[in-house]
Amino acid sequence: MFTCRFAMHFSPLVLLCLVGLTAGQDTSLSAVKRAFEAADIPNDLSITFNPRFLLEVTLPQPTGASITLHAGVQLPRNATAGPPSFAVAGSAGAGPFVVAAVDPDAPTPQSPTSAQIRHLLAPNFAARNNPSADIHPLVNSTAAISPYRQPNPPAGSDAHRYIFLLFRQPAGFNNQTLVTPTTPVQLFNISSFAAATRLGAPIAGTFMLVAPNPPAA
Ligand SMILES: *[C@@H]1O[C@H](CO)[C@@H](O)[C@H](O)[C@H]1NC(C)=O
Ligand SMILES: *[C@@H]1O[C@H](CO)[C@@H](O)[C@H](O)[C@H]1NC(C)=O
Ligand SMILES: *[C@@H]1O[C@H](CO)[C@@H](O)[C@H](O)[C@H]1NC(C)=O
Ligand SMILES: *[C@@H]1O[C@H](CO)[C@@H](O)[C@H](O)[C@H]1NC(C)=O
């Protein structure tokens, strides 16, 4: 059992959060866009977010079914170990694509002095053709630049937003040196990185809320 009480800071999100507890993956582009706007994400990331496709982000679980995110869902931290797998719904083409994930709320949403934290930066994803459904698994052919980091909001913080974005990968992206595997993950800026590397605006995205582990009883 978990609750949405940590999401109260993002008051418009509480309803989404409750919906997210019961609904499965994202099914509506306009609902994803509204969820991003209700959570102030385009503004806080300085991005334009007009998704053209749905991004499926699926977290494996130690036991039982894996969890596919629904924009704004709150997950207990121990369900977010990952690493996630990805798929894109719709005719986005074969790729290549870049997947990024950022936390704009570190160490706390009220004072995000180390944000953004880069939780994933991974290029060279191709979309596999899926003859039975319009949902195409994304398969990477190289290691991530920044491998997936599990959310770890500090004790006492409200829930953080963990935002996954899908970009079309421009020619020459693999030659970028702005971010390498040794670049600190703090104080990242996805907007300025996307501008500098010509990623442009994201074409899909989703997000989850994760609160600190509850204090031991
Ligand atoms: C997460 O922790 C809760 C509470 O301790 C437990 O009930 C649940 O099974 C755990 N879930 C996973 C995925 O480990
Ligand atoms: C794809 O990414 C996963 C997770 O980051 C990594 O374990 C795997 O090695 C990558 N695949 C290749 C071909 O590098
Ligand atoms: C990327 O770098 C490689 C090796 O330095 C070079 O051969 C290639 O032309 C570069 N590609 C682009 C698109 O800049
Ligand atoms: C990130 O960079 C953009 C410019 O691309 C800038 O407008 C914005 O203020 C920066 N965000 C942060 C949190 O520094």
GROMACS .gro file of C-alpha atoms and ligand atoms in nm:
model
  273
    1MET     CA    1   0.000   0.000   0.000
    2PHE     CA    2   0.114   0.352  -0.066
    3THR     CA    3  -0.058   0.687  -0.071
    4CYS     CA    4  -0.039   1.008  -0.263
    5ARG     CA    5   0.010   1.230   0.038
    6PHE     CA    6   0.365   1.323  -0.063
    7ALA     CA    7   0.225   1.470  -0.382
    8MET     CA    8   0.029   1.740  -0.200
    9HIS     CA    9   0.294   1.993  -0.292
   10PHE     CA   10   0.183   1.956  -0.653
   11SER     CA   11  -0.182   2.002  -0.564
   12PRO     CA   12  -0.321   1.976  -0.918
   13LEU     CA   13  -0.148   1.642  -0.941
   14VAL     CA   14  -0.326   1.475  -0.655
   15LEU     CA   15  -0.616   1.375  -0.873
   16LEU     CA   16  -0.387   1.251  -1.149
   17CYS     CA   17  -0.197   1.059  -0.892
   18LEU     CA   18  -0.510   0.888  -0.769
   19VAL     CA   19  -0.606   0.806  -1.126
   20GLY     CA   20  -0.256   0.680  -1.189
   21LEU     CA   21  -0.283   0.432  -0.907
   22THR     CA   22  -0.550   0.238  -1.085
   23ALA     CA   23  -0.493   0.309  -1.455
   24GLY     CA   24  -0.232   0.137  -1.670
   25GLN     CA   25  -0.002   0.300  -1.918
   26ASP     CA   26  -0.066   0.628  -2.098
   27THR     CA   27  -0.324   0.600  -2.374
   28SER     CA   28  -0.393   0.963  -2.467
   29LEU     CA   29  -0.150   1.224  -2.599
   30SER     CA   30  -0.371   1.507  -2.475
   31ALA     CA   31  -0.390   1.353  -2.127
   32VAL     CA   32  -0.010   1.324  -2.114
   33LYS     CA   33   0.028   1.685  -2.227
   34ARG     CA   34  -0.225   1.800  -1.963
   35ALA     CA   35  -0.045   1.600  -1.693
   36PHE     CA   36   0.287   1.764  -1.787
   37GLU     CA   37   0.126   2.108  -1.776
   38ALA     CA   38  -0.056   2.041  -1.447
   39ALA     CA   39   0.280   1.942  -1.295
   40ASP     CA   40   0.448   2.255  -1.442
   41ILE     CA   41   0.703   2.041  -1.623
   42PRO     CA   42   0.740   2.232  -1.953
   43ASN     CA   43   0.797   2.550  -1.754
   44ASP     CA   44   1.036   2.398  -1.500
   45LEU     CA   45   1.241   2.223  -1.771
   46SER     CA   46   1.222   2.516  -2.017
   47ILE     CA   47   1.099   2.278  -2.288
   48THR     CA   48   0.822   2.281  -2.543
   49PHE     CA   49   0.616   1.966  -2.489
   50ASN     CA   50   0.377   1.876  -2.769
   51PRO     CA   51   0.402   1.497  -2.768
   52ARG     CA   52   0.334   1.325  -3.099
   53PHE     CA   53   0.373   0.971  -2.966
   54LEU     CA   54   0.328   0.787  -2.638
   55LEU     CA   55   0.643   0.676  -2.457
   56GLU     CA   56   0.605   0.356  -2.259
   57VAL     CA   57   0.846   0.330  -1.967
   58THR     CA   58   0.830  -0.010  -1.799
   59LEU     CA   59   0.994  -0.091  -1.466
   60PRO     CA   60   1.062  -0.457  -1.390
   61GLN     CA   61   0.956  -0.574  -1.043
   62PRO     CA   62   1.132  -0.827  -0.820
   63THR     CA   63   0.811  -1.029  -0.805
   64GLY     CA   64   0.495  -1.000  -1.007
   65ALA     CA   65   0.406  -0.792  -1.308
   66SER     CA   66   0.624  -0.507  -1.428
   67ILE     CA   67   0.486  -0.152  -1.401
   68THR     CA   68   0.435   0.071  -1.705
   69LEU     CA   69   0.419   0.438  -1.609
   70HIS     CA   70   0.111   0.651  -1.643
   71ALA     CA   71   0.200   1.023  -1.650
   72GLY     CA   72   0.196   1.147  -1.291
   73VAL     CA   73   0.175   0.808  -1.121
   74GLN     CA   74   0.332   0.789  -0.776
   75LEU     CA   75   0.540   0.479  -0.716
   76PRO     CA   76   0.705   0.353  -0.398
   77ARG     CA   77   1.080   0.389  -0.427
   78ASN     CA   78   1.136   0.016  -0.407
   79ALA     CA   79   0.935  -0.030  -0.729
   80THR     CA   80   1.176   0.191  -0.925
   81ALA     CA   81   1.502  -0.009  -0.916
   82GLY     CA   82   1.485  -0.061  -1.292
   83PRO     CA   83   1.651  -0.046  -1.528
   84PRO     CA   84   1.345   0.053  -1.730
   85SER     CA   85   1.267  -0.067  -2.077
   86PHE     CA   86   1.105   0.156  -2.337
   87ALA     CA   87   0.858   0.141  -2.622
   88VAL     CA   88   0.696   0.398  -2.844
   89ALA     CA   89   0.333   0.389  -2.953
   90GLY     CA   90   0.259   0.528  -3.296
   91SER     CA   91   0.441   0.570  -3.624
   92ALA     CA   92   0.756   0.736  -3.498
   93GLY     CA   93   0.976   0.557  -3.751
   94ALA     CA   94   1.278   0.337  -3.692
   95GLY     CA   95   1.494   0.590  -3.510
   96PRO     CA   96   1.755   0.641  -3.388
   97PHE     CA   97   1.622   0.798  -3.067
   98VAL     CA   98   1.768   0.939  -2.746
   99VAL     CA   99   1.598   0.874  -2.411
  100ALA     CA  100   1.665   1.109  -2.120
  101ALA     CA  101   1.533   1.118  -1.762
  102VAL     CA  102   1.573   1.408  -1.521
  103ASP     CA  103   1.475   1.507  -1.166
  104PRO     CA  104   1.407   1.884  -1.143
  105ASP     CA  105   1.327   1.863  -0.769
  106ALA     CA  106   1.663   1.785  -0.607
  107PRO     CA  107   1.719   1.800  -0.320
  108THR     CA  108   1.363   1.929  -0.263
  109PRO     CA  109   1.096   2.070  -0.493
  110GLN     CA  110   1.091   2.388  -0.281
  111SER     CA  111   1.466   2.448  -0.322
  112PRO     CA  112   1.601   2.251  -0.618
  113THR     CA  113   1.958   2.375  -0.583
  114SER     CA  114   2.123   2.067  -0.735
  115ALA     CA  115   1.868   2.012  -1.012
  116GLN     CA  116   1.837   1.882  -1.260
  117ILE     CA  117   1.980   1.543  -1.170
  118ARG     CA  118   2.038   1.335  -1.482
  119HIS     CA  119   1.882   0.993  -1.421
  120LEU     CA  120   1.937   0.861  -1.772
  121LEU     CA  121   2.091   0.977  -2.097
  122ALA     CA  122   2.093   0.702  -2.355
  123PRO     CA  123   2.132   0.730  -2.733
  124ASN     CA  124   2.108   0.485  -3.022
  125PHE     CA  125   1.765   0.337  -2.962
  126ALA     CA  126   1.595   0.180  -3.265
  127ALA     CA  127   1.221   0.108  -3.277
  128ARG     CA  128   1.146  -0.256  -3.350
  129ASN     CA  129   0.864  -0.320  -3.587
  130ASN     CA  130   0.578  -0.493  -3.411
  131PRO     CA  131   0.340  -0.668  -3.649
  132SER     CA  132   0.070  -0.726  -3.387
  133ALA     CA  133   0.037  -0.379  -3.232
  134ASP     CA  134   0.132  -0.017  -3.290
  135ILE     CA  135   0.366  -0.028  -2.990
  136HIS     CA  136   0.730  -0.059  -3.085
  137PRO     CA  137   0.996  -0.172  -2.837
  138LEU     CA  138   1.300   0.056  -2.831
  139VAL     CA  139   1.629  -0.133  -2.840
  140ASN     CA  140   1.965   0.034  -2.773
  141SER     CA  141   2.278  -0.064  -2.960
  142THR     CA  142   2.529   0.110  -2.733
  143ALA     CA  143   2.572   0.166  -2.361
  144ALA     CA  144   2.404   0.469  -2.203
  145ILE     CA  145   2.605   0.791  -2.161
  146SER     CA  146   2.449   0.820  -1.813
  147PRO     CA  147   2.306   0.486  -1.701
  148TYR     CA  148   1.968   0.477  -1.522
  149ARG     CA  149   1.988   0.593  -1.161
  150GLN     CA  150   1.712   0.486  -0.926
  151PRO     CA  151   1.523   0.776  -0.764
  152ASN     CA  152   1.655   0.850  -0.417
  153PRO     CA  153   1.485   1.162  -0.279
  154PRO     CA  154   1.633   1.259   0.061
  155ALA     CA  155   1.440   1.193   0.382
  156GLY     CA  156   1.198   1.474   0.457
  157SER     CA  157   1.157   1.583   0.096
  158ASP     CA  158   0.825   1.589  -0.081
  159ALA     CA  159   0.798   1.355  -0.378
  160HIS     CA  160   1.019   1.441  -0.674
  161ARG     CA  161   0.916   1.433  -1.038
  162TYR     CA  162   1.117   1.192  -1.257
  163ILE     CA  163   1.058   1.287  -1.618
  164PHE     CA  164   1.137   1.062  -1.915
  165LEU     CA  165   1.168   1.224  -2.259
  166LEU     CA  166   1.214   1.076  -2.606
  167PHE     CA  167   1.400   1.273  -2.874
  168ARG     CA  168   1.487   1.209  -3.234
  169GLN     CA  169   1.864   1.164  -3.250
  170PRO     CA  170   2.030   1.400  -3.497
  171ALA     CA  171   2.327   1.296  -3.711
  172GLY     CA  172   2.651   1.351  -3.525
  173PHE     CA  173   2.494   1.316  -3.178
  174ASN     CA  174   2.735   1.036  -3.091
  175ASN     CA  175   3.017   1.286  -3.131
  176GLN     CA  176   2.885   1.524  -2.866
  177THR     CA  177   3.122   1.576  -2.573
  178LEU     CA  178   2.908   1.806  -2.354
  179VAL     CA  179   2.803   1.508  -2.142
  180THR     CA  180   3.019   1.199  -2.106
  181PRO     CA  181   3.004   0.907  -1.862
  182THR     CA  182   3.228   1.106  -1.623
  183THR     CA  183   3.023   1.429  -1.624
  184PRO     CA  184   2.860   1.493  -1.283
  185VAL     CA  185   2.486   1.419  -1.292
  186GLN     CA  186   2.396   1.731  -1.090
  187LEU     CA  187   2.310   2.072  -1.235
  188PHE     CA  188   2.213   1.925  -1.570
  189ASN     CA  189   1.988   2.128  -1.799
  190ILE     CA  190   1.799   1.919  -2.054
  191SER     CA  191   1.683   2.228  -2.240
  192SER     CA  192   2.027   2.374  -2.297
  193PHE     CA  193   2.171   2.026  -2.367
  194ALA     CA  194   1.900   1.962  -2.627
  195ALA     CA  195   1.963   2.299  -2.789
  196ALA     CA  196   2.341   2.252  -2.800
  197THR     CA  197   2.322   1.899  -2.942
  198ARG     CA  198   2.031   1.976  -3.179
  199LEU     CA  199   1.800   1.722  -3.018
  200GLY     CA  200   1.520   1.975  -3.051
  201ALA     CA  201   1.196   1.932  -2.859
  202PRO     CA  202   1.096   1.594  -2.717
  203ILE     CA  203   0.850   1.395  -2.928
  204ALA     CA  204   0.716   1.185  -2.637
  205GLY     CA  205   0.743   1.162  -2.261
  206THR     CA  206   0.593   1.053  -1.933
  207PHE     CA  207   0.677   1.092  -1.564
  208MET     CA  208   0.644   0.942  -1.219
  209LEU     CA  209   0.649   1.079  -0.864
  210VAL     CA  210   0.867   0.910  -0.605
  211ALA     CA  211   0.879   1.006  -0.237
  212PRO     CA  212   1.154   0.915   0.012
  213ASN     CA  213   1.129   0.578   0.180
  214PRO     CA  214   0.901   0.609   0.482
  215PRO     CA  215   1.095   0.630   0.810
  216ALA     CA  216   1.152   0.291   0.970
  217ALA     CA  217   0.877   0.217   1.226
  218LIG     C1  218   0.818  -0.228  -0.116
  218LIG     O1  219   0.807  -0.212   0.023
  218LIG     C2  220   0.677  -0.239   0.072
  218LIG     C3  221   0.673  -0.202   0.221
  218LIG     O2  222   0.786  -0.251   0.288
  218LIG     C4  223   0.643  -0.387   0.048
  218LIG     O3  224   0.513  -0.415   0.094
  218LIG     C5  225   0.649  -0.411  -0.102
  218LIG     O4  226   0.629  -0.547  -0.130
  218LIG     C6  227   0.785  -0.370  -0.157
  218LIG     N1  228   0.778  -0.377  -0.303
  218LIG     C7  229   0.881  -0.417  -0.376
  218LIG     C8  230   0.861  -0.411  -0.523
  218LIG     O5  231   0.986  -0.456  -0.328
  219LIG     C1  232   2.157  -0.110  -2.353
  219LIG     O1  233   2.132  -0.049  -2.227
  219LIG     C2  234   2.135  -0.140  -2.120
  219LIG     C3  235   2.086  -0.069  -1.995
  219LIG     O2  236   2.152   0.055  -1.978
  219LIG     C4  237   2.276  -0.195  -2.107
  219LIG     O3  238   2.280  -0.289  -2.002
  219LIG     C5  239   2.313  -0.265  -2.236
  219LIG     O4  240   2.445  -0.307  -2.230
  219LIG     C6  241   2.296  -0.169  -2.354
  219LIG     N1  242   2.317  -0.243  -2.479
  219LIG     C7  243   2.429  -0.234  -2.550
  219LIG     C8  244   2.431  -0.312  -2.677
  219LIG     O5  245   2.523  -0.164  -2.515
  220LIG     C1  246   3.195   1.176  -3.572
  220LIG     O1  247   3.329   1.148  -3.537
  220LIG     C2  248   3.388   1.049  -3.621
  220LIG     C3  249   3.523   1.010  -3.563
  220LIG     O2  250   3.591   1.124  -3.519
  220LIG     C4  251   3.397   1.104  -3.764
  220LIG     O3  252   3.454   1.006  -3.849
  220LIG     C5  253   3.256   1.136  -3.811
  220LIG     O4  254   3.260   1.197  -3.939
  220LIG     C6  255   3.185   1.230  -3.715
  220LIG     N1  256   3.047   1.238  -3.757
  220LIG     C7  257   2.977   1.352  -3.758
  220LIG     C8  258   2.839   1.343  -3.811
  220LIG     O5  259   3.024   1.457  -3.719
  221LIG     C1  260   1.820   2.580  -1.866
  221LIG     O1  261   1.860   2.640  -1.985
  221LIG     C2  262   1.763   2.727  -2.043
  221LIG     C3  263   1.817   2.772  -2.176
  221LIG     O2  264   1.816   2.665  -2.265
  221LIG     C4  265   1.737   2.842  -1.949
  221LIG     O3  266   1.636   2.925  -2.003
  221LIG     C5  267   1.689   2.786  -1.815
  221LIG     O4  268   1.675   2.892  -1.722
  221LIG     C6  269   1.788   2.686  -1.761
  221LIG     N1  270   1.730   2.622  -1.646
  221LIG     C7  271   1.792   2.614  -1.528
  221LIG     C8  272   1.717   2.542  -1.420
  221LIG     O5  273   1.902   2.664  -1.510
   0.00000   0.00000   0.00000
